Amino acid sequence: MVLLWLTTIFPHARPLACDHPLRDGCESATGSQLMLLYLAFGLMSLGGGGIRSSSLAFGAEQLEKGDGIKSKSESALKSYFSWYYVSVSASSMVAVTLIVYIQDNLGWKVGFGIPAAIMLLSALCFFLASPFYVKSKANTSLLSGLIQVLVASYKNRHIKLSSPQAAEERYHHREGSVRLVPSENLR
């Protein structure tokens, strides 16, 4: 977000406006200007993807007490999920209304500066509160698990699969329940 904000602050980071007095027409952005813009978008995508995909689970993990009391824990989780989605929806509405209004009326520098400042403040709050977080220890390495799966799939690439009719012995199902037999389509 800071890189995107910098493209509005420094005149050399963006092409001159089409109505600039030194220009007769519009020129496209240079390669370095485009690279800065693409780098800003790429970093925002990586950061947003990392935060959005893990913040819900991380927050829910903070509510787990480990004392075996289900009713308090479940109601706290339900409340957390509800407030999480309310806050995400409210922040999206603020972003598409208030921030756009600020960008239109006060300019791009202020319009990108405010979200950059808010993100800096939120990151600061996150790291200052870090000693109070519940942090689970990983049992295994993510990379070693991925490598084990790749090695096992490579070793088993020539195994002949039995027909779905033999699935009766392999799949557990309760008596009277409907069981779907695997199809032969993607074998």
Short mmCIF file of N, CA and C in Angstrom, two decimals:
data_model
loop_
_atom_site.label_atom_id
_atom_site.label_comp_id
_atom_site.label_asym_id
_atom_site.label_seq_id
_atom_site.Cartn_x
_atom_site.Cartn_y
_atom_site.Cartn_z
N MET A 1 0.82 -1.18 0.00
CA MET A 1 0.00 0.00 0.00
C MET A 1 0.87 1.25 0.00
N VAL A 2 1.99 1.16 0.70
CA VAL A 2 2.91 2.31 0.73
C VAL A 2 3.49 2.56 -0.66
N LEU A 3 3.83 1.50 -1.39
CA LEU A 3 4.34 1.68 -2.76
C LEU A 3 3.29 2.34 -3.65
N LEU A 4 2.05 1.93 -3.53
CA LEU A 4 1.00 2.54 -4.32
C LEU A 4 0.82 4.00 -3.93
N TRP A 5 0.93 4.29 -2.66
CA TRP A 5 0.84 5.66 -2.18
C TRP A 5 2.00 6.50 -2.71
N LEU A 6 3.20 5.88 -2.79
CA LEU A 6 4.36 6.61 -3.31
C LEU A 6 4.20 6.97 -4.78
N THR A 7 3.45 6.18 -5.52
CA THR A 7 3.23 6.54 -6.93
C THR A 7 2.40 7.81 -7.07
N THR A 8 1.64 8.14 -6.04
CA THR A 8 0.87 9.40 -6.08
C THR A 8 1.68 10.57 -5.57
N ILE A 9 2.68 10.32 -4.73
CA ILE A 9 3.48 11.40 -4.15
C ILE A 9 4.56 11.89 -5.10
N PHE A 10 5.32 10.97 -5.68
CA PHE A 10 6.45 11.35 -6.54
C PHE A 10 5.99 11.47 -7.98
N PRO A 11 6.19 12.64 -8.59
CA PRO A 11 5.74 12.84 -9.97
C PRO A 11 6.42 11.93 -10.99
N HIS A 12 7.67 11.52 -10.69
CA HIS A 12 8.38 10.65 -11.64
C HIS A 12 7.90 9.20 -11.58
N ALA A 13 7.07 8.88 -10.60
CA ALA A 13 6.56 7.51 -10.46
C ALA A 13 5.30 7.28 -11.28
N ARG A 14 4.83 8.31 -11.97
CA ARG A 14 3.62 8.18 -12.79
C ARG A 14 3.76 9.09 -14.00
N PRO A 15 3.02 8.80 -15.06
CA PRO A 15 3.06 9.70 -16.22
C PRO A 15 2.41 11.04 -15.89
N LEU A 16 2.83 12.09 -16.58
CA LEU A 16 2.22 13.40 -16.38
C LEU A 16 0.78 13.37 -16.86
N ALA A 17 -0.02 14.24 -16.27
CA ALA A 17 -1.44 14.31 -16.65
C ALA A 17 -1.56 14.76 -18.10
N CYS A 18 -2.63 14.33 -18.74
CA CYS A 18 -2.84 14.66 -20.16
C CYS A 18 -3.07 16.16 -20.36
N ASP A 19 -3.58 16.84 -19.35
CA ASP A 19 -3.83 18.27 -19.49
C ASP A 19 -2.68 19.12 -18.94
N HIS A 20 -1.49 18.51 -18.79
CA HIS A 20 -0.31 19.23 -18.30
C HIS A 20 0.11 20.27 -19.33
N PRO A 21 0.52 21.50 -18.90
CA PRO A 21 0.86 22.56 -19.86
C PRO A 21 2.06 22.23 -20.75
N LEU A 22 2.94 21.34 -20.33
CA LEU A 22 4.11 21.00 -21.14
C LEU A 22 3.85 19.91 -22.16
N ARG A 23 2.64 19.40 -22.21
CA ARG A 23 2.32 18.30 -23.12
C ARG A 23 1.22 18.70 -24.08
N ASP A 24 1.33 18.12 -25.27
CA ASP A 24 0.28 18.31 -26.26
C ASP A 24 -0.75 17.18 -26.20
N GLY A 25 -0.33 16.02 -25.79
CA GLY A 25 -1.22 14.86 -25.73
C GLY A 25 -0.87 13.99 -24.56
N CYS A 26 -1.35 12.79 -24.57
CA CYS A 26 -1.10 11.85 -23.48
C CYS A 26 -0.01 10.88 -23.89
N GLU A 27 0.84 10.56 -22.94
CA GLU A 27 1.87 9.54 -23.15
C GLU A 27 1.62 8.41 -22.16
N SER A 28 1.98 7.22 -22.58
CA SER A 28 1.79 6.09 -21.68
C SER A 28 2.93 6.06 -20.66
N ALA A 29 2.74 5.25 -19.63
CA ALA A 29 3.74 5.13 -18.58
C ALA A 29 4.99 4.44 -19.10
N THR A 30 6.13 4.77 -18.49
CA THR A 30 7.39 4.13 -18.86
C THR A 30 7.44 2.74 -18.25
N GLY A 31 8.43 1.98 -18.65
CA GLY A 31 8.58 0.63 -18.12
C GLY A 31 8.82 0.62 -16.62
N SER A 32 9.66 1.55 -16.11
CA SER A 32 9.93 1.58 -14.68
C SER A 32 8.69 2.02 -13.89
N GLN A 33 7.89 2.92 -14.44
CA GLN A 33 6.66 3.33 -13.77
C GLN A 33 5.67 2.17 -13.70
N LEU A 34 5.57 1.43 -14.77
CA LEU A 34 4.69 0.27 -14.78
C LEU A 34 5.18 -0.82 -13.82
N MET A 35 6.50 -1.01 -13.77
CA MET A 35 7.06 -2.02 -12.86
C MET A 35 6.77 -1.66 -11.40
N LEU A 36 6.89 -0.37 -11.05
CA LEU A 36 6.57 0.06 -9.69
C LEU A 36 5.10 -0.17 -9.39
N LEU A 37 4.25 0.14 -10.33
CA LEU A 37 2.81 -0.07 -10.14
C LEU A 37 2.48 -1.55 -10.02
N TYR A 38 3.06 -2.38 -10.89
CA TYR A 38 2.81 -3.82 -10.83
C TYR A 38 3.38 -4.43 -9.55
N LEU A 39 4.54 -3.93 -9.10
CA LEU A 39 5.11 -4.42 -7.85
C LEU A 39 4.19 -4.08 -6.68
N ALA A 40 3.64 -2.86 -6.68
CA ALA A 40 2.71 -2.46 -5.62
C ALA A 40 1.47 -3.36 -5.64
N PHE A 41 0.91 -3.59 -6.82
CA PHE A 41 -0.27 -4.46 -6.91
C PHE A 41 0.05 -5.89 -6.50
N GLY A 42 1.21 -6.40 -6.90
CA GLY A 42 1.60 -7.76 -6.55
C GLY A 42 1.80 -7.93 -5.06
N LEU A 43 2.47 -6.97 -4.42
CA LEU A 43 2.66 -7.05 -2.98
C LEU A 43 1.35 -6.93 -2.22
N MET A 44 0.46 -6.07 -2.72
CA MET A 44 -0.86 -5.95 -2.08
C MET A 44 -1.64 -7.25 -2.22
N SER A 45 -1.53 -7.91 -3.37
CA SER A 45 -2.23 -9.18 -3.57
C SER A 45 -1.69 -10.27 -2.65
N LEU A 46 -0.36 -10.35 -2.56
CA LEU A 46 0.25 -11.35 -1.67
C LEU A 46 -0.12 -11.08 -0.21
N GLY A 47 -0.02 -9.84 0.20
CA GLY A 47 -0.34 -9.50 1.58
C GLY A 47 -1.81 -9.72 1.88
N GLY A 48 -2.67 -9.29 0.99
CA GLY A 48 -4.11 -9.48 1.20
C GLY A 48 -4.48 -10.94 1.22
N GLY A 49 -3.89 -11.72 0.32
CA GLY A 49 -4.17 -13.16 0.29
C GLY A 49 -3.69 -13.86 1.54
N GLY A 50 -2.53 -13.45 2.06
CA GLY A 50 -2.01 -14.05 3.28
C GLY A 50 -2.83 -13.68 4.50
N ILE A 51 -3.25 -12.43 4.56
CA ILE A 51 -4.02 -11.98 5.73
C ILE A 51 -5.44 -12.51 5.69
N ARG A 52 -6.09 -12.37 4.56
CA ARG A 52 -7.51 -12.77 4.49
C ARG A 52 -7.70 -14.27 4.68
N SER A 53 -6.74 -15.05 4.22
CA SER A 53 -6.91 -16.50 4.33
C SER A 53 -6.61 -17.02 5.73
N SER A 54 -5.87 -16.27 6.53
CA SER A 54 -5.49 -16.80 7.85
C SER A 54 -6.08 -16.03 9.02
N SER A 55 -6.59 -14.84 8.81
CA SER A 55 -7.04 -14.03 9.96
C SER A 55 -8.25 -14.66 10.66
N LEU A 56 -9.16 -15.24 9.92
CA LEU A 56 -10.33 -15.85 10.53
C LEU A 56 -9.92 -17.03 11.42
N ALA A 57 -9.06 -17.89 10.92
CA ALA A 57 -8.62 -19.05 11.69
C ALA A 57 -7.76 -18.62 12.88
N PHE A 58 -6.91 -17.62 12.68
CA PHE A 58 -6.05 -17.15 13.76
C PHE A 58 -6.89 -16.56 14.89
N GLY A 59 -7.90 -15.77 14.54
CA GLY A 59 -8.77 -15.19 15.55
C GLY A 59 -9.57 -16.25 16.29
N ALA A 60 -10.06 -17.23 15.58
CA ALA A 60 -10.83 -18.30 16.22
C ALA A 60 -9.95 -19.12 17.15
N GLU A 61 -8.69 -19.28 16.79
CA GLU A 61 -7.75 -20.02 17.63
C GLU A 61 -7.52 -19.30 18.97
N GLN A 62 -7.65 -17.98 18.97
CA GLN A 62 -7.45 -17.22 20.20
C GLN A 62 -8.55 -17.49 21.22
N LEU A 63 -9.70 -17.95 20.76
CA LEU A 63 -10.83 -18.18 21.65
C LEU A 63 -10.83 -19.57 22.27
N GLU A 64 -10.01 -20.47 21.77
CA GLU A 64 -9.97 -21.83 22.30
C GLU A 64 -9.30 -21.83 23.67
N LYS A 65 -10.00 -22.40 24.63
CA LYS A 65 -9.47 -22.44 26.00
C LYS A 65 -8.74 -23.75 26.29
N GLY A 66 -9.18 -24.82 25.64
CA GLY A 66 -8.57 -26.12 25.89
C GLY A 66 -9.05 -26.77 27.18
N ASP A 67 -10.09 -26.22 27.80
CA ASP A 67 -10.58 -26.78 29.05
C ASP A 67 -11.72 -27.76 28.85
N GLY A 68 -12.13 -27.99 27.62
CA GLY A 68 -13.16 -28.97 27.32
C GLY A 68 -14.57 -28.46 27.46
N ILE A 69 -14.76 -27.20 27.82
CA ILE A 69 -16.11 -26.65 27.96
C ILE A 69 -16.59 -26.23 26.58
N LYS A 70 -17.56 -26.97 26.07
CA LYS A 70 -18.02 -26.75 24.71
C LYS A 70 -18.98 -25.57 24.59
N SER A 71 -19.92 -25.43 25.49
CA SER A 71 -21.00 -24.45 25.31
C SER A 71 -20.47 -23.02 25.27
N LYS A 72 -19.58 -22.65 26.18
CA LYS A 72 -19.03 -21.30 26.18
C LYS A 72 -18.16 -21.09 24.95
N SER A 73 -17.38 -22.08 24.62
CA SER A 73 -16.48 -21.98 23.48
C SER A 73 -17.26 -21.86 22.17
N GLU A 74 -18.31 -22.65 22.03
CA GLU A 74 -19.10 -22.60 20.79
C GLU A 74 -19.83 -21.27 20.64
N SER A 75 -20.38 -20.77 21.73
CA SER A 75 -21.08 -19.47 21.63
C SER A 75 -20.10 -18.34 21.37
N ALA A 76 -18.91 -18.43 21.94
CA ALA A 76 -17.89 -17.41 21.67
C ALA A 76 -17.45 -17.47 20.21
N LEU A 77 -17.30 -18.67 19.67
CA LEU A 77 -16.92 -18.81 18.26
C LEU A 77 -18.01 -18.28 17.34
N LYS A 78 -19.26 -18.59 17.64
CA LYS A 78 -20.36 -18.08 16.82
C LYS A 78 -20.39 -16.57 16.83
N SER A 79 -20.21 -15.99 18.01
CA SER A 79 -20.19 -14.54 18.12
C SER A 79 -18.99 -13.95 17.37
N TYR A 80 -17.85 -14.61 17.50
CA TYR A 80 -16.65 -14.14 16.79
C TYR A 80 -16.85 -14.16 15.28
N PHE A 81 -17.37 -15.26 14.76
CA PHE A 81 -17.59 -15.36 13.32
C PHE A 81 -18.57 -14.29 12.84
N SER A 82 -19.63 -14.08 13.61
CA SER A 82 -20.60 -13.05 13.23
C SER A 82 -19.96 -11.67 13.20
N TRP A 83 -19.24 -11.32 14.25
CA TRP A 83 -18.60 -10.00 14.30
C TRP A 83 -17.49 -9.86 13.27
N TYR A 84 -16.81 -10.96 12.97
CA TYR A 84 -15.76 -10.91 11.94
C TYR A 84 -16.37 -10.53 10.59
N TYR A 85 -17.45 -11.22 10.22
CA TYR A 85 -18.06 -10.94 8.92
C TYR A 85 -18.73 -9.57 8.89
N VAL A 86 -19.27 -9.12 10.02
CA VAL A 86 -19.83 -7.77 10.08
C VAL A 86 -18.72 -6.74 9.87
N SER A 87 -17.58 -6.93 10.52
CA SER A 87 -16.49 -5.97 10.37
C SER A 87 -15.89 -5.99 8.97
N VAL A 88 -15.80 -7.16 8.36
CA VAL A 88 -15.30 -7.23 6.98
C VAL A 88 -16.26 -6.52 6.03
N SER A 89 -17.55 -6.74 6.21
CA SER A 89 -18.55 -6.08 5.36
C SER A 89 -18.54 -4.57 5.59
N ALA A 90 -18.46 -4.14 6.84
CA ALA A 90 -18.44 -2.71 7.14
C ALA A 90 -17.19 -2.04 6.57
N SER A 91 -16.04 -2.71 6.70
CA SER A 91 -14.81 -2.11 6.15
C SER A 91 -14.85 -2.06 4.63
N SER A 92 -15.48 -3.02 4.00
CA SER A 92 -15.63 -2.97 2.53
C SER A 92 -16.53 -1.82 2.12
N MET A 93 -17.60 -1.61 2.88
CA MET A 93 -18.49 -0.48 2.56
C MET A 93 -17.78 0.86 2.76
N VAL A 94 -16.99 0.97 3.81
CA VAL A 94 -16.22 2.20 4.04
C VAL A 94 -15.22 2.42 2.91
N ALA A 95 -14.60 1.33 2.47
CA ALA A 95 -13.59 1.45 1.40
C ALA A 95 -14.21 1.92 0.10
N VAL A 96 -15.39 1.44 -0.24
CA VAL A 96 -15.98 1.81 -1.53
C VAL A 96 -16.80 3.09 -1.46
N THR A 97 -17.00 3.62 -0.27
CA THR A 97 -17.75 4.89 -0.17
C THR A 97 -16.86 6.01 0.34
N LEU A 98 -16.44 5.92 1.58
CA LEU A 98 -15.69 7.01 2.20
C LEU A 98 -14.32 7.23 1.56
N ILE A 99 -13.57 6.17 1.34
CA ILE A 99 -12.23 6.31 0.77
C ILE A 99 -12.33 6.82 -0.67
N VAL A 100 -13.28 6.34 -1.43
CA VAL A 100 -13.45 6.83 -2.80
C VAL A 100 -13.87 8.30 -2.78
N TYR A 101 -14.73 8.68 -1.85
CA TYR A 101 -15.13 10.08 -1.71
C TYR A 101 -13.91 10.96 -1.39
N ILE A 102 -13.06 10.48 -0.49
CA ILE A 102 -11.85 11.23 -0.14
C ILE A 102 -10.93 11.34 -1.35
N GLN A 103 -10.77 10.26 -2.11
CA GLN A 103 -9.91 10.31 -3.30
C GLN A 103 -10.45 11.29 -4.32
N ASP A 104 -11.76 11.33 -4.51
CA ASP A 104 -12.35 12.25 -5.48
C ASP A 104 -12.24 13.71 -5.05
N ASN A 105 -12.40 13.98 -3.75
CA ASN A 105 -12.46 15.36 -3.29
C ASN A 105 -11.14 15.90 -2.74
N LEU A 106 -10.31 15.06 -2.15
CA LEU A 106 -9.06 15.53 -1.58
C LEU A 106 -7.82 15.08 -2.36
N GLY A 107 -8.00 14.22 -3.32
CA GLY A 107 -6.89 13.78 -4.16
C GLY A 107 -6.40 12.39 -3.82
N TRP A 108 -5.59 11.88 -4.73
CA TRP A 108 -5.08 10.52 -4.60
C TRP A 108 -4.06 10.42 -3.47
N LYS A 109 -3.29 11.47 -3.23
CA LYS A 109 -2.29 11.41 -2.16
C LYS A 109 -2.95 11.15 -0.81
N VAL A 110 -3.98 11.88 -0.50
CA VAL A 110 -4.70 11.68 0.76
C VAL A 110 -5.50 10.38 0.70
N GLY A 111 -6.10 10.10 -0.45
CA GLY A 111 -6.93 8.91 -0.61
C GLY A 111 -6.17 7.61 -0.45
N PHE A 112 -4.89 7.57 -0.86
CA PHE A 112 -4.07 6.38 -0.64
C PHE A 112 -3.30 6.47 0.66
N GLY A 113 -3.07 7.68 1.17
CA GLY A 113 -2.34 7.86 2.42
C GLY A 113 -3.12 7.37 3.62
N ILE A 114 -4.42 7.61 3.63
CA ILE A 114 -5.25 7.18 4.76
C ILE A 114 -5.27 5.65 4.90
N PRO A 115 -5.52 4.88 3.84
CA PRO A 115 -5.45 3.41 4.01
C PRO A 115 -4.05 2.92 4.38
N ALA A 116 -3.01 3.57 3.85
CA ALA A 116 -1.65 3.17 4.21
C ALA A 116 -1.40 3.42 5.70
N ALA A 117 -1.86 4.55 6.21
CA ALA A 117 -1.70 4.86 7.64
C ALA A 117 -2.51 3.89 8.50
N ILE A 118 -3.72 3.57 8.07
CA ILE A 118 -4.55 2.63 8.84
C ILE A 118 -3.92 1.24 8.84
N MET A 119 -3.36 0.83 7.71
CA MET A 119 -2.71 -0.48 7.66
C MET A 119 -1.45 -0.50 8.53
N LEU A 120 -0.70 0.61 8.56
CA LEU A 120 0.47 0.70 9.41
C LEU A 120 0.06 0.62 10.89
N LEU A 121 -1.00 1.33 11.24
CA LEU A 121 -1.50 1.30 12.61
C LEU A 121 -1.98 -0.11 12.99
N SER A 122 -2.67 -0.79 12.09
CA SER A 122 -3.15 -2.14 12.40
C SER A 122 -1.99 -3.12 12.54
N ALA A 123 -0.95 -2.99 11.71
CA ALA A 123 0.22 -3.86 11.83
C ALA A 123 0.94 -3.59 13.14
N LEU A 124 1.04 -2.33 13.53
CA LEU A 124 1.67 -1.98 14.80
C LEU A 124 0.90 -2.58 15.97
N CYS A 125 -0.42 -2.46 15.95
CA CYS A 125 -1.26 -3.05 17.01
C CYS A 125 -1.10 -4.57 17.04
N PHE A 126 -1.05 -5.19 15.88
CA PHE A 126 -0.90 -6.65 15.81
C PHE A 126 0.41 -7.08 16.47
N PHE A 127 1.51 -6.40 16.15
CA PHE A 127 2.80 -6.81 16.69
C PHE A 127 2.95 -6.44 18.16
N LEU A 128 2.35 -5.35 18.60
CA LEU A 128 2.41 -5.00 20.02
C LEU A 128 1.63 -5.99 20.89
N ALA A 129 0.56 -6.54 20.35
CA ALA A 129 -0.25 -7.51 21.11
C ALA A 129 0.27 -8.94 20.96
N SER A 130 1.29 -9.14 20.19
CA SER A 130 1.82 -10.48 19.90
C SER A 130 2.16 -11.31 21.14
N PRO A 131 2.69 -10.73 22.21
CA PRO A 131 2.99 -11.58 23.38
C PRO A 131 1.75 -12.19 24.04
N PHE A 132 0.59 -11.64 23.78
CA PHE A 132 -0.64 -12.12 24.42
C PHE A 132 -1.37 -13.17 23.59
N TYR A 133 -0.91 -13.48 22.38
CA TYR A 133 -1.60 -14.41 21.50
C TYR A 133 -1.40 -15.85 21.93
N VAL A 134 -2.40 -16.68 21.66
CA VAL A 134 -2.27 -18.12 21.80
C VAL A 134 -1.59 -18.60 20.54
N LYS A 135 -0.44 -19.22 20.71
CA LYS A 135 0.35 -19.66 19.54
C LYS A 135 0.51 -21.17 19.62
N SER A 136 -0.10 -21.86 18.68
CA SER A 136 0.00 -23.32 18.63
C SER A 136 1.33 -23.73 18.01
N LYS A 137 1.91 -24.75 18.57
CA LYS A 137 3.15 -25.29 18.01
C LYS A 137 2.80 -26.26 16.89
N ALA A 138 3.51 -26.18 15.80
CA ALA A 138 3.29 -27.09 14.68
C ALA A 138 3.85 -28.46 15.03
N ASN A 139 3.07 -29.50 14.75
CA ASN A 139 3.52 -30.85 15.02
C ASN A 139 4.51 -31.33 13.97
N THR A 140 4.26 -30.97 12.73
CA THR A 140 5.13 -31.39 11.65
C THR A 140 5.40 -30.19 10.74
N SER A 141 6.34 -30.36 9.90
CA SER A 141 6.68 -29.32 8.95
C SER A 141 5.75 -29.41 7.74
N LEU A 142 5.28 -28.28 7.28
CA LEU A 142 4.42 -28.25 6.10
C LEU A 142 5.17 -28.76 4.88
N LEU A 143 6.43 -28.38 4.76
CA LEU A 143 7.24 -28.77 3.61
C LEU A 143 7.50 -30.27 3.60
N SER A 144 7.81 -30.86 4.77
CA SER A 144 8.07 -32.30 4.80
C SER A 144 6.80 -33.09 4.46
N GLY A 145 5.64 -32.62 4.91
CA GLY A 145 4.38 -33.28 4.56
C GLY A 145 4.11 -33.23 3.08
N LEU A 146 4.38 -32.08 2.46
CA LEU A 146 4.19 -31.94 1.02
C LEU A 146 5.14 -32.86 0.26
N ILE A 147 6.36 -32.93 0.70
CA ILE A 147 7.34 -33.81 0.04
C ILE A 147 6.93 -35.27 0.20
N GLN A 148 6.42 -35.65 1.37
CA GLN A 148 5.96 -37.03 1.58
C GLN A 148 4.82 -37.38 0.63
N VAL A 149 3.90 -36.47 0.42
CA VAL A 149 2.79 -36.71 -0.49
C VAL A 149 3.30 -36.86 -1.92
N LEU A 150 4.23 -35.99 -2.32
CA LEU A 150 4.77 -36.08 -3.68
C LEU A 150 5.52 -37.39 -3.90
N VAL A 151 6.33 -37.81 -2.93
CA VAL A 151 7.07 -39.06 -3.05
C VAL A 151 6.11 -40.25 -3.10
N ALA A 152 5.11 -40.27 -2.24
CA ALA A 152 4.15 -41.38 -2.22
C ALA A 152 3.35 -41.44 -3.52
N SER A 153 2.95 -40.28 -4.05
CA SER A 153 2.20 -40.31 -5.30
C SER A 153 3.08 -40.75 -6.46
N TYR A 154 4.37 -40.39 -6.43
CA TYR A 154 5.27 -40.84 -7.50
C TYR A 154 5.49 -42.35 -7.41
N LYS A 155 5.66 -42.88 -6.20
CA LYS A 155 5.85 -44.32 -6.03
C LYS A 155 4.62 -45.11 -6.46
N ASN A 156 3.44 -44.56 -6.22
CA ASN A 156 2.19 -45.28 -6.48
C ASN A 156 1.57 -44.93 -7.83
N ARG A 157 2.31 -44.35 -8.72
CA ARG A 157 1.73 -43.90 -9.99
C ARG A 157 1.32 -45.04 -10.91
N HIS A 158 1.85 -46.24 -10.72
CA HIS A 158 1.51 -47.36 -11.61
C HIS A 158 0.59 -48.37 -10.95
N ILE A 159 0.05 -48.06 -9.79
CA ILE A 159 -0.83 -49.00 -9.10
C ILE A 159 -2.15 -49.12 -9.87
N LYS A 160 -2.58 -50.32 -10.06
CA LYS A 160 -3.87 -50.56 -10.71
C LYS A 160 -4.97 -50.44 -9.69
N LEU A 161 -5.96 -49.66 -9.99
CA LEU A 161 -7.07 -49.47 -9.08
C LEU A 161 -8.13 -50.53 -9.33
N SER A 162 -8.72 -50.99 -8.25
CA SER A 162 -9.76 -52.01 -8.40
C SER A 162 -11.06 -51.32 -8.84
N SER A 163 -12.00 -52.13 -9.24
CA SER A 163 -13.26 -51.57 -9.71
C SER A 163 -14.08 -51.04 -8.54
N PRO A 164 -15.00 -50.11 -8.78
CA PRO A 164 -15.83 -49.57 -7.70
C PRO A 164 -16.71 -50.62 -7.05
N GLN A 165 -16.95 -51.71 -7.72
CA GLN A 165 -17.79 -52.74 -7.13
C GLN A 165 -17.09 -53.38 -5.93
N ALA A 166 -15.76 -53.33 -5.90
CA ALA A 166 -15.01 -53.90 -4.77
C ALA A 166 -14.92 -52.91 -3.62
N ALA A 167 -15.55 -51.76 -3.74
CA ALA A 167 -15.48 -50.71 -2.73
C ALA A 167 -16.26 -51.07 -1.47
N GLU A 168 -17.05 -52.11 -1.53
CA GLU A 168 -17.87 -52.51 -0.39
C GLU A 168 -17.01 -52.75 0.84
N GLU A 169 -15.82 -53.31 0.67
CA GLU A 169 -14.97 -53.65 1.80
C GLU A 169 -14.15 -52.44 2.26
N ARG A 170 -13.93 -51.47 1.41
CA ARG A 170 -13.02 -50.37 1.75
C ARG A 170 -13.70 -49.19 2.42
N TYR A 171 -14.95 -48.97 2.22
CA TYR A 171 -15.62 -47.80 2.74
C TYR A 171 -16.56 -48.17 3.87
N HIS A 172 -16.42 -47.46 4.97
CA HIS A 172 -17.31 -47.69 6.11
C HIS A 172 -18.58 -46.89 5.90
N HIS A 173 -19.70 -47.54 6.06
CA HIS A 173 -20.97 -46.83 6.01
C HIS A 173 -21.93 -47.50 6.98
N ARG A 174 -22.82 -46.71 7.51
CA ARG A 174 -23.77 -47.23 8.48
C ARG A 174 -24.86 -48.01 7.75
N GLU A 175 -25.43 -48.93 8.47
CA GLU A 175 -26.49 -49.74 7.89
C GLU A 175 -27.70 -48.87 7.60
N GLY A 176 -28.23 -48.99 6.41
CA GLY A 176 -29.40 -48.21 6.02
C GLY A 176 -29.06 -46.87 5.38
N SER A 177 -27.77 -46.48 5.38
CA SER A 177 -27.41 -45.20 4.78
C SER A 177 -27.17 -45.40 3.28
N VAL A 178 -27.32 -44.32 2.53
CA VAL A 178 -27.10 -44.38 1.10
C VAL A 178 -25.61 -44.18 0.84
N ARG A 179 -25.03 -45.09 0.07
CA ARG A 179 -23.60 -45.02 -0.23
C ARG A 179 -23.43 -44.75 -1.71
N LEU A 180 -22.63 -43.73 -1.99
CA LEU A 180 -22.32 -43.44 -3.39
C LEU A 180 -21.09 -44.22 -3.80
N VAL A 181 -21.20 -44.95 -4.87
CA VAL A 181 -20.08 -45.74 -5.37
C VAL A 181 -19.21 -44.83 -6.22
N PRO A 182 -17.89 -44.87 -6.01
CA PRO A 182 -17.01 -44.05 -6.86
C PRO A 182 -17.18 -44.41 -8.33
N SER A 183 -17.08 -43.40 -9.18
CA SER A 183 -17.26 -43.65 -10.60
C SER A 183 -15.94 -43.98 -11.26
N GLU A 184 -16.02 -44.43 -12.49
CA GLU A 184 -14.84 -44.79 -13.27
C GLU A 184 -14.35 -43.61 -14.11
N ASN A 185 -15.02 -42.46 -14.06
CA ASN A 185 -14.76 -41.36 -14.98
C ASN A 185 -13.32 -40.83 -14.92
N LEU A 186 -12.79 -40.57 -13.75
CA LEU A 186 -11.47 -39.92 -13.64
C LEU A 186 -10.37 -40.88 -13.24
N ARG A 187 -10.52 -42.14 -13.55
CA ARG A 187 -9.50 -43.11 -13.17
C ARG A 187 -8.31 -42.90 -14.05
#
